[in-house]
Short mmCIF file of C-alpha atoms and ligand atoms in Angstrom, two decimals:
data_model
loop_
_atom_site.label_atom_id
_atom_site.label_comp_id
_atom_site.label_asym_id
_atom_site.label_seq_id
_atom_site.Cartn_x
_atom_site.Cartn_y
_atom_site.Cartn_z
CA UNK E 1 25.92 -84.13 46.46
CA UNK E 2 24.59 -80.75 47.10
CA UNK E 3 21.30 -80.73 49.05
CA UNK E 4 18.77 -77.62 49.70
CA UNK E 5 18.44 -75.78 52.51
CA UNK E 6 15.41 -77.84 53.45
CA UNK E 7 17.01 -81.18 52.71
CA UNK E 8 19.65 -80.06 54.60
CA UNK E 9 17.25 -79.71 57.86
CA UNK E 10 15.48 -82.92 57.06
CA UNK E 11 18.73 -85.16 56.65
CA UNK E 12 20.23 -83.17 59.82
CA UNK E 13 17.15 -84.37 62.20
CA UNK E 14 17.40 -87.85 60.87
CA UNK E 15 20.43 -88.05 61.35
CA UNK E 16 19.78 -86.86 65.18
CA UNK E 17 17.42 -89.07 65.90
CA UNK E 18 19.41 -92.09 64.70
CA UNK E 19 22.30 -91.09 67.23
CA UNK E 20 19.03 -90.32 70.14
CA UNK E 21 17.82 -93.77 69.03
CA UNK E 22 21.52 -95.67 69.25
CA UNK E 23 21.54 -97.01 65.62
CA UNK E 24 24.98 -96.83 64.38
CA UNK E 25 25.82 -94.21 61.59
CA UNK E 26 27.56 -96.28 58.92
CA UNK E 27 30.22 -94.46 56.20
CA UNK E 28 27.66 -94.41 53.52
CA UNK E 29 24.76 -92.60 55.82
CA UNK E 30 24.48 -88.45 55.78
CA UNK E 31 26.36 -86.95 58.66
CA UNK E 32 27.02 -83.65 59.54
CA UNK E 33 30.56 -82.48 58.05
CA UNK E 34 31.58 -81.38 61.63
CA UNK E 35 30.91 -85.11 62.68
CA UNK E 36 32.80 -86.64 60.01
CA UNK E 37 35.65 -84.18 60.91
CA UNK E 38 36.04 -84.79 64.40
CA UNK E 39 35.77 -88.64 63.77
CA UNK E 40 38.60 -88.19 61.48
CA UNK E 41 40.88 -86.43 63.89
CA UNK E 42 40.16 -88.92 66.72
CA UNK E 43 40.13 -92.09 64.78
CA UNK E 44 43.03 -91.18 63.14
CA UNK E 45 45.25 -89.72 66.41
CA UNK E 46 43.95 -92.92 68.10
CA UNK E 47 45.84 -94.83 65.67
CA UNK E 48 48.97 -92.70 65.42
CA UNK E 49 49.02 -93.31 69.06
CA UNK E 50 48.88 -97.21 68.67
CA UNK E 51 51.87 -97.02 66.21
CA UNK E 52 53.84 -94.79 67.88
CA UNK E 53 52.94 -97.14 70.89
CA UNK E 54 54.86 -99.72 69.90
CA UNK E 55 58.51 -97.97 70.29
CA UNK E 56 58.91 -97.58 74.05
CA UNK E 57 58.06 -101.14 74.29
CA UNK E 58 59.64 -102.89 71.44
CA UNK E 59 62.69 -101.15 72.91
CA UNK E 60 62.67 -103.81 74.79
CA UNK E 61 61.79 -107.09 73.10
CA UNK E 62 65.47 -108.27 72.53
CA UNK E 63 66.18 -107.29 76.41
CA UNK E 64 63.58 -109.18 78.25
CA UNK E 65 64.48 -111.26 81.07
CA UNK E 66 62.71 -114.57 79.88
CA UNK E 67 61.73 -116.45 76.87
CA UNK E 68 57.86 -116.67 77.95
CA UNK E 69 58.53 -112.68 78.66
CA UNK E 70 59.98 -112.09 75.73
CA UNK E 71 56.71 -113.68 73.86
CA UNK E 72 53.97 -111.97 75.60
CA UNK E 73 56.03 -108.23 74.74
CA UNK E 74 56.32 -109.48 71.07
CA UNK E 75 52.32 -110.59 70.82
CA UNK E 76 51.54 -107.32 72.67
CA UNK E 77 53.59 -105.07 70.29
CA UNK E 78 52.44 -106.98 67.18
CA UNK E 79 48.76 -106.63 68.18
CA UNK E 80 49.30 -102.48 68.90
CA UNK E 81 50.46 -102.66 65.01
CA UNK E 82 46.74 -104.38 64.21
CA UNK E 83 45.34 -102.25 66.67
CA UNK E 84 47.04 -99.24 64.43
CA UNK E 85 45.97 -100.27 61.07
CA UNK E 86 42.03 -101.18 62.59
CA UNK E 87 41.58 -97.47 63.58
CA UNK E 88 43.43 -96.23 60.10
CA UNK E 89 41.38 -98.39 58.25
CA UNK E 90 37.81 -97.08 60.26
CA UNK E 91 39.13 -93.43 59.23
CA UNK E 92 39.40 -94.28 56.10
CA UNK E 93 35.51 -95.26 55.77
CA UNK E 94 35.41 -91.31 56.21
CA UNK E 95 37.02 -90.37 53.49
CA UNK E 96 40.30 -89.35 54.69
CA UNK E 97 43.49 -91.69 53.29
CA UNK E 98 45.96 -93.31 54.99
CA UNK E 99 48.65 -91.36 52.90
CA UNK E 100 47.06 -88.29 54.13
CA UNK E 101 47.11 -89.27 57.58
CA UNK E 102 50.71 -90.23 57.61
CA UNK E 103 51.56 -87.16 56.13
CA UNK E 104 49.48 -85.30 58.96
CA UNK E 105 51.69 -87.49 61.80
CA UNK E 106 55.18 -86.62 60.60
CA UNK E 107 54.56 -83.28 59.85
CA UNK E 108 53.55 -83.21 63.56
CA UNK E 109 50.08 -81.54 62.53
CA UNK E 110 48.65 -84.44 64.00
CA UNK E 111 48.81 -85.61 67.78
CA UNK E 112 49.02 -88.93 69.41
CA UNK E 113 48.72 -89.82 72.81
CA UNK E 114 50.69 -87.78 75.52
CA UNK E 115 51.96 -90.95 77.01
CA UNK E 116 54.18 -92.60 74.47
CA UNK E 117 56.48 -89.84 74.82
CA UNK E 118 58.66 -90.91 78.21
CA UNK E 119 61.82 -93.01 78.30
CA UNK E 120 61.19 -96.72 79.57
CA UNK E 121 64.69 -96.97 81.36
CA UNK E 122 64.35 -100.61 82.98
CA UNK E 123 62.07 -103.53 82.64
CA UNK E 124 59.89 -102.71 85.53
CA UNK E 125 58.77 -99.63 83.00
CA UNK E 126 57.21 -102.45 80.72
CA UNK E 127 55.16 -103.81 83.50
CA UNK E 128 54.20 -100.40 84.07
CA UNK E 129 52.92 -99.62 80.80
CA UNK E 130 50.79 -102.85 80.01
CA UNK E 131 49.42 -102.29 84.04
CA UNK E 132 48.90 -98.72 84.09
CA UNK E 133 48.96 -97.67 79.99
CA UNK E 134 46.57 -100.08 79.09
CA UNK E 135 44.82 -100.49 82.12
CA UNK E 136 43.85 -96.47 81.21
CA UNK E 137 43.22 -97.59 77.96
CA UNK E 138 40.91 -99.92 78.27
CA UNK E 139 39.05 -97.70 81.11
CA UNK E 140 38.78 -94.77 77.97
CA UNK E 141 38.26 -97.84 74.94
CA UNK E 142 35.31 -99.89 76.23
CA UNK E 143 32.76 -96.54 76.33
CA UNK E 144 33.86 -96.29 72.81
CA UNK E 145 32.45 -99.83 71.90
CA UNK E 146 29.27 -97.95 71.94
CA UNK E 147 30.56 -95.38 69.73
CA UNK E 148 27.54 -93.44 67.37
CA UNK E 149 30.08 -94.36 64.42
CA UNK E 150 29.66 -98.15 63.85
CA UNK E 151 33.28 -98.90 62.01
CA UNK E 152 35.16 -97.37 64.98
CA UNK E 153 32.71 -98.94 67.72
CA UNK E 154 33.32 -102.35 66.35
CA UNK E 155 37.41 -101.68 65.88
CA UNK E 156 37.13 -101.26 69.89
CA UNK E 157 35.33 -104.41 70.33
CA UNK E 158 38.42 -106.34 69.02
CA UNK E 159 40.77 -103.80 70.35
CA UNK E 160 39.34 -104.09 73.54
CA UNK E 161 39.84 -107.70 73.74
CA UNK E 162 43.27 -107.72 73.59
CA UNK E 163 44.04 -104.60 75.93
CA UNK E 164 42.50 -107.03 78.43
CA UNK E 165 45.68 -109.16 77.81
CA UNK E 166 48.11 -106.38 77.66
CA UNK E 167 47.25 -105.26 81.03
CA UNK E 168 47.19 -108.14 82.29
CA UNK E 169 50.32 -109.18 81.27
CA UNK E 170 51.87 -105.75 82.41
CA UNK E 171 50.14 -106.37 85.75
CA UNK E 172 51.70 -109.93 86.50
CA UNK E 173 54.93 -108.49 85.19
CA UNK E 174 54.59 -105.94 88.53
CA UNK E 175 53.50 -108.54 90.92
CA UNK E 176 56.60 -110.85 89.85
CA UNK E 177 58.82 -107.84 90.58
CA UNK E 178 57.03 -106.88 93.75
CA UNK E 179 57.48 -110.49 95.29
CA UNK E 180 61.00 -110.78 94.16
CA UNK E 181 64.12 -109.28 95.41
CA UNK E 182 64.41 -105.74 97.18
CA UNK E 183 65.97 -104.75 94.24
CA UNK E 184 63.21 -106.02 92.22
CA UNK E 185 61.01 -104.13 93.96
CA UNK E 186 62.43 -100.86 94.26
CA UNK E 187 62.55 -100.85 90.68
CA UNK E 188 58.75 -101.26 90.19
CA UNK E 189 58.09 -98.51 92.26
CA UNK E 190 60.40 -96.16 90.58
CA UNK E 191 58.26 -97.42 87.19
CA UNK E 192 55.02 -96.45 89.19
CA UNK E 193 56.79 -93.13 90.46
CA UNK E 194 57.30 -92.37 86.74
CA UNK E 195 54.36 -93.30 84.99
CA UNK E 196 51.32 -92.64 87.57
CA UNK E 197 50.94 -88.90 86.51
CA UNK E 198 51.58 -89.16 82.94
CA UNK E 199 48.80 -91.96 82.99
CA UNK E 200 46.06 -89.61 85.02
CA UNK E 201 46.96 -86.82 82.17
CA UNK E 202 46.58 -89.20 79.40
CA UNK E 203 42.85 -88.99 79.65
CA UNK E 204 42.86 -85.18 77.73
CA UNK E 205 42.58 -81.68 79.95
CA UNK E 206 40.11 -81.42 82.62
CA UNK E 207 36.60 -81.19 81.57
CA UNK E 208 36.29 -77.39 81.49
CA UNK E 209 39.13 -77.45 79.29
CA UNK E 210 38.25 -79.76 76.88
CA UNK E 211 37.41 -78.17 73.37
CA UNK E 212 35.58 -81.43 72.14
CA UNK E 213 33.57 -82.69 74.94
CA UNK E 214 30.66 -81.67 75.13
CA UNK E 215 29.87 -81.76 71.38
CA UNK E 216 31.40 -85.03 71.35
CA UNK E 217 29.13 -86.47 74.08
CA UNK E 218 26.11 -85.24 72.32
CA UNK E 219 26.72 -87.18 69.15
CA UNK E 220 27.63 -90.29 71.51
CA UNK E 221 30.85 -90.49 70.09
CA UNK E 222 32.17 -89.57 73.89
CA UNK E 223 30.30 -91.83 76.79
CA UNK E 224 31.95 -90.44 79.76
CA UNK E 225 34.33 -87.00 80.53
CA UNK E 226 37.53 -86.82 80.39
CA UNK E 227 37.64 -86.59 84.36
CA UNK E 228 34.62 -89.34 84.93
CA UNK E 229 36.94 -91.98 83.66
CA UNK E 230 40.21 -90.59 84.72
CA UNK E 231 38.26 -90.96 87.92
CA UNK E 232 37.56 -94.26 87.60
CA UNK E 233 41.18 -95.08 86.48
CA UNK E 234 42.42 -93.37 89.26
CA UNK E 235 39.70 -95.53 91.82
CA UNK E 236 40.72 -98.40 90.03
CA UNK E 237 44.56 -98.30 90.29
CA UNK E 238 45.42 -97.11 93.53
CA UNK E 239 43.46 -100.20 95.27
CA UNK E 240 45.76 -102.64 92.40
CA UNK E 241 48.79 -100.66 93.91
CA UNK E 242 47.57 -101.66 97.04
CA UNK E 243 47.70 -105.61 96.43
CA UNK E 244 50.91 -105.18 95.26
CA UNK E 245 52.47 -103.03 98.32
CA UNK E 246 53.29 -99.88 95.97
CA UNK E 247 52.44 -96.12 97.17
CA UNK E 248 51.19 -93.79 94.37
CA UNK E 249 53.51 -91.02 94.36
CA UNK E 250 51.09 -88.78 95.53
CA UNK E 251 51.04 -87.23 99.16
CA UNK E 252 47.61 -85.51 98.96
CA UNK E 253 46.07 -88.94 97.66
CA UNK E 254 43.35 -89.86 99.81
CA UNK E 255 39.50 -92.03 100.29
CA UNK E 256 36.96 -89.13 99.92
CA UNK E 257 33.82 -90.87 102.08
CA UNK E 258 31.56 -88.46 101.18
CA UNK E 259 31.94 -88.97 97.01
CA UNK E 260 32.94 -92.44 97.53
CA UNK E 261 36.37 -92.10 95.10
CA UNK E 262 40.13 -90.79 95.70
CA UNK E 263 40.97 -87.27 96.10
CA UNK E 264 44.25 -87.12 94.36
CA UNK E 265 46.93 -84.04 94.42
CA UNK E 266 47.21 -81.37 91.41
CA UNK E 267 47.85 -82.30 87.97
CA UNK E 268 50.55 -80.61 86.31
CA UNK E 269 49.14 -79.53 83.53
CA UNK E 270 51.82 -76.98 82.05
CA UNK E 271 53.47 -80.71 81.57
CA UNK E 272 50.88 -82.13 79.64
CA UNK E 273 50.62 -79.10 77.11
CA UNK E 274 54.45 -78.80 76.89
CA UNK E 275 54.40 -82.90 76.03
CA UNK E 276 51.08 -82.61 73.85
CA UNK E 277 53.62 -79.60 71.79
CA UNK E 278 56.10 -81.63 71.40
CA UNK E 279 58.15 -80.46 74.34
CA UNK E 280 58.37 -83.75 76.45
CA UNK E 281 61.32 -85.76 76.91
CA UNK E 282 60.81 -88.62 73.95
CA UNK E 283 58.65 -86.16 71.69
CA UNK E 284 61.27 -85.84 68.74
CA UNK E 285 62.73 -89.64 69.14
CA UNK E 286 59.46 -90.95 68.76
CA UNK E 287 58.63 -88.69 65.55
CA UNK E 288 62.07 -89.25 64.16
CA UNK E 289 62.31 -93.13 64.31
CA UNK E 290 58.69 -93.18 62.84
CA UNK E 291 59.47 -90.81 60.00
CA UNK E 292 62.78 -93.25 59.43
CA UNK E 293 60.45 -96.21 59.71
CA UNK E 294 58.22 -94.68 56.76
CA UNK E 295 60.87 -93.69 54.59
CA UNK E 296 62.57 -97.13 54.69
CA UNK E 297 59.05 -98.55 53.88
CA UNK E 298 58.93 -96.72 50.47
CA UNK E 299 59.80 -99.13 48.03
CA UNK E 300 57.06 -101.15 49.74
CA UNK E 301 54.69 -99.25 49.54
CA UNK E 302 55.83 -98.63 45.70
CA UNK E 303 56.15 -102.39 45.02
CA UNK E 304 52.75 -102.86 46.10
CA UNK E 305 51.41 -100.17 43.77
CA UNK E 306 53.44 -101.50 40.99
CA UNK E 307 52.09 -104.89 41.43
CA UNK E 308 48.82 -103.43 41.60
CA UNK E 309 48.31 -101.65 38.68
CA UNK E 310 50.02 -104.26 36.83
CA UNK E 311 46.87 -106.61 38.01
CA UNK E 312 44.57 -103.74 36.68
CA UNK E 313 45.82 -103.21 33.01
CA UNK E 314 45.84 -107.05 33.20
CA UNK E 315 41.73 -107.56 34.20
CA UNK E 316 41.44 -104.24 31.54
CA UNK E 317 43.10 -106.17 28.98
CA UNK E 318 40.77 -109.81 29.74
CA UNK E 319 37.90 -107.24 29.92
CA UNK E 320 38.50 -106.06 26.49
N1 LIG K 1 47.72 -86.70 74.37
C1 LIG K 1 47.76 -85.87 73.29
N2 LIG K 1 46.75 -84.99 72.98
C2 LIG K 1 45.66 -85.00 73.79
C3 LIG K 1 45.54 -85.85 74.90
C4 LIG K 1 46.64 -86.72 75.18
N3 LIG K 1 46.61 -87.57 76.21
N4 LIG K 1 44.33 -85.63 75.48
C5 LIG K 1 43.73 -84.65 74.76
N5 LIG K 1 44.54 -84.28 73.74
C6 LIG K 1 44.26 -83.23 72.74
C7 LIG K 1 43.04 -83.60 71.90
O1 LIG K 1 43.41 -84.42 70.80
C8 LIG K 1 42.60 -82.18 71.46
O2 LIG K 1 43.48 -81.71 70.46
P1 LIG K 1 43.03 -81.70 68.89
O3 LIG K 1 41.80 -80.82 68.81
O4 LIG K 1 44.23 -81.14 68.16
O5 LIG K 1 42.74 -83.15 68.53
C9 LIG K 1 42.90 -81.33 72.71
O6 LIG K 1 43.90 -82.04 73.44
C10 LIG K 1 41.68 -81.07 73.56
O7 LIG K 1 41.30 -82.30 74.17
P2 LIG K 1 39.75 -82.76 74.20
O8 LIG K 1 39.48 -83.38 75.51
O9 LIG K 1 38.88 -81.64 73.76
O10 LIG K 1 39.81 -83.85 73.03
P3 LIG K 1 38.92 -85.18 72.90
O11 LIG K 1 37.49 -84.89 73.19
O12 LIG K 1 39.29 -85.77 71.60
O13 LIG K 1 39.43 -86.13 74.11
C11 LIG K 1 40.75 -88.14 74.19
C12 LIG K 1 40.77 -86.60 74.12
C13 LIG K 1 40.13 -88.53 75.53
C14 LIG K 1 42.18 -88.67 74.07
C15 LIG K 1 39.88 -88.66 73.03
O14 LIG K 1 40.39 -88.15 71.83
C16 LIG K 1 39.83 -90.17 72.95
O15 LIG K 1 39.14 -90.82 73.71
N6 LIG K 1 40.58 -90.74 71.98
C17 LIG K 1 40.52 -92.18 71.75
C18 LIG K 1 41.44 -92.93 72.67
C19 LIG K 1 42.90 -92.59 72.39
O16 LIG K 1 43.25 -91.93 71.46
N7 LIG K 1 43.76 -93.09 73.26
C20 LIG K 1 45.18 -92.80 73.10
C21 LIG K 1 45.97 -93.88 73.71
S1 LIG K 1 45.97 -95.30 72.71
C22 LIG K 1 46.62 -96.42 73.73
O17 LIG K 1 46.81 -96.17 74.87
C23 LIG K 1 46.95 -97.74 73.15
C24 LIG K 1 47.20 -98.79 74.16
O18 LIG K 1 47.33 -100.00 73.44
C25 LIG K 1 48.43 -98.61 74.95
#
């Protein structure tokens, strides 16, 4: 619906206000097009990054060591799916379609997260991820609870939920290692060695780098900076490292009395582009098995519209 240039002002300061005044914009309220837009390429990377998620691990579902392991990886990978088709489905409220953001994934227009594209060579790299992975993700998820944009906040309420039990499965899975043989151990810190920095990176470029920030904050989509939580993370995780006698593989990391957080060393950033352009060392794996995965789920997806518009012309024809 086209509105006047007046109307246009008048919807636009409502519309401010409401975010000012923490009610929830729903799908069928006025919002600048900009607004819509970015929520549609966060949502929607957020749950490419869920799906694409679920490879690294579920590399390893028939290799784990135990039964009871073997559950917990299966539940976590399952929820990530449901975590996946929450966010697609709170994109969707915006107008975009799930086809369309598919399309937008395997054409590599569209990003996901950073992190999902290193190897996990042993097990200890499955502790790793539910310990430090999630344990980022949560740190970056539960601002987003209070998200302006009520169908994506309340996806991260569940979401959040269960991140709480991926970490802390991911955790135990470290302190197992940690208090088992020297073997055991040396493997978990090789995880840690391999993971820490591509966890710190995974919460976007530094702040004066980041294209989407600031607009972002003011329409309370973003809570906190990229580098306010990262801090956190970071203030977080090295004390957990601690309890389980792992060093952070980080020689300048040190307590900062003054500021009251870590000081940690440089972050290699020329990594993170070259991985967030497809250069890093799982980038084309990762696309490839999910582009295989989609193709082999055609004649679902065709089956499903089949049966579908078979139950239409049938309600047409009772209608007539
Ligand atoms: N990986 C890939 N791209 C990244 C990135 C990362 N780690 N961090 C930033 N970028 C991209 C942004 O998408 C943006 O590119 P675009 O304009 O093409 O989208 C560009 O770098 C500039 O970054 P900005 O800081 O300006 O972008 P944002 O304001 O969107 O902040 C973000 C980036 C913090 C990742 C934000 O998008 C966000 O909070 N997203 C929701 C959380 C999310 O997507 N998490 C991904 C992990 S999901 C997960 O871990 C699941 C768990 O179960 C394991």
């Amino acid at each position: 619906m086209s509105h006047s240039e007046n109307e246009l002002a008048e919807l636009g300061a409502a519309f401010d206000a409401n975010v000012a005044q923490e009610k929830k914009i729903e799908p069928k309220d006025w919002m600048p097009e900009a607004y819509r837009k970015t929520l549609v390429r966060q949502i929607s990377q957020h749950a490419h990054s869920e799906i694409i998620g679920m490879q690294p691990e579920g590399n390893w579902i028939s290799r784990a060591p135990t039964l009871r392991r073997k559950v917990g990886l299966l539940a976590k990978v399952q929820d990530e799916a449901g975590h996946g088709l929450y966010l697609y489905s709170a994109a969707e409220t915006l107008g975009t379609s799930r086809d369309q953001m598919d399309a937008d994934l395997l054409s590599g227009k569209a990003k996901y997260s950073s992190i999902f594209n290193y190897p996990t060579p042993t097990w200890a790299d499955i502790g790793a991820i539910g310990w430090l992975i999630d344990g980022a993700a949560i740190t970056n998820q539960i601002p987003i609870c209070r998200c302006s944009y009520g169908p994506y906040a309340r996806a991260m309420i569940r979401i959040c939920k269960e991140e709480s039990f991926h970490q802390r499965q991911g955790f135990e899975m470290m302190n197992t290692l940690c208090r088992g043989t020297a073997e055991q151990k040396r493997m978990a810190q090789d995880a840690l060695n391999r993971w820490w920095w591509p966890s710190v990176m995974m919460f976007g470029p530094p702040d004066g780098a980041s294209q989407h920030s600031d607009q972002n904050m003011a329409w309370r989509i973003k809570r906190f900076s990229n580098d306010e939580l990262r801090q956190r993370y970071i203030d977080m995780t090295v004390r957990q490292a601690d309890f389980l006698g792992l060093d952070i593989p980080d020689t300048d990391l040190k307590w900062n009395e003054e500021s009251g957080h870590y000081d940690i060393g440089e972050i290699d950033w020329d990594e993170f582009w070259k991985v967030v352009k497809g250069d890093g060392p799982c980038n084309r794996q990762r696309l490839a098995h999910r582009t295989k995965a989609h193709d082999d789920g055609a004649w679902v997806r065709e089956a499903a519209v089949a049966y579908s518009d078979k139950q239409r012309a049938k309600q047409r024809q009772h209608a007539a």
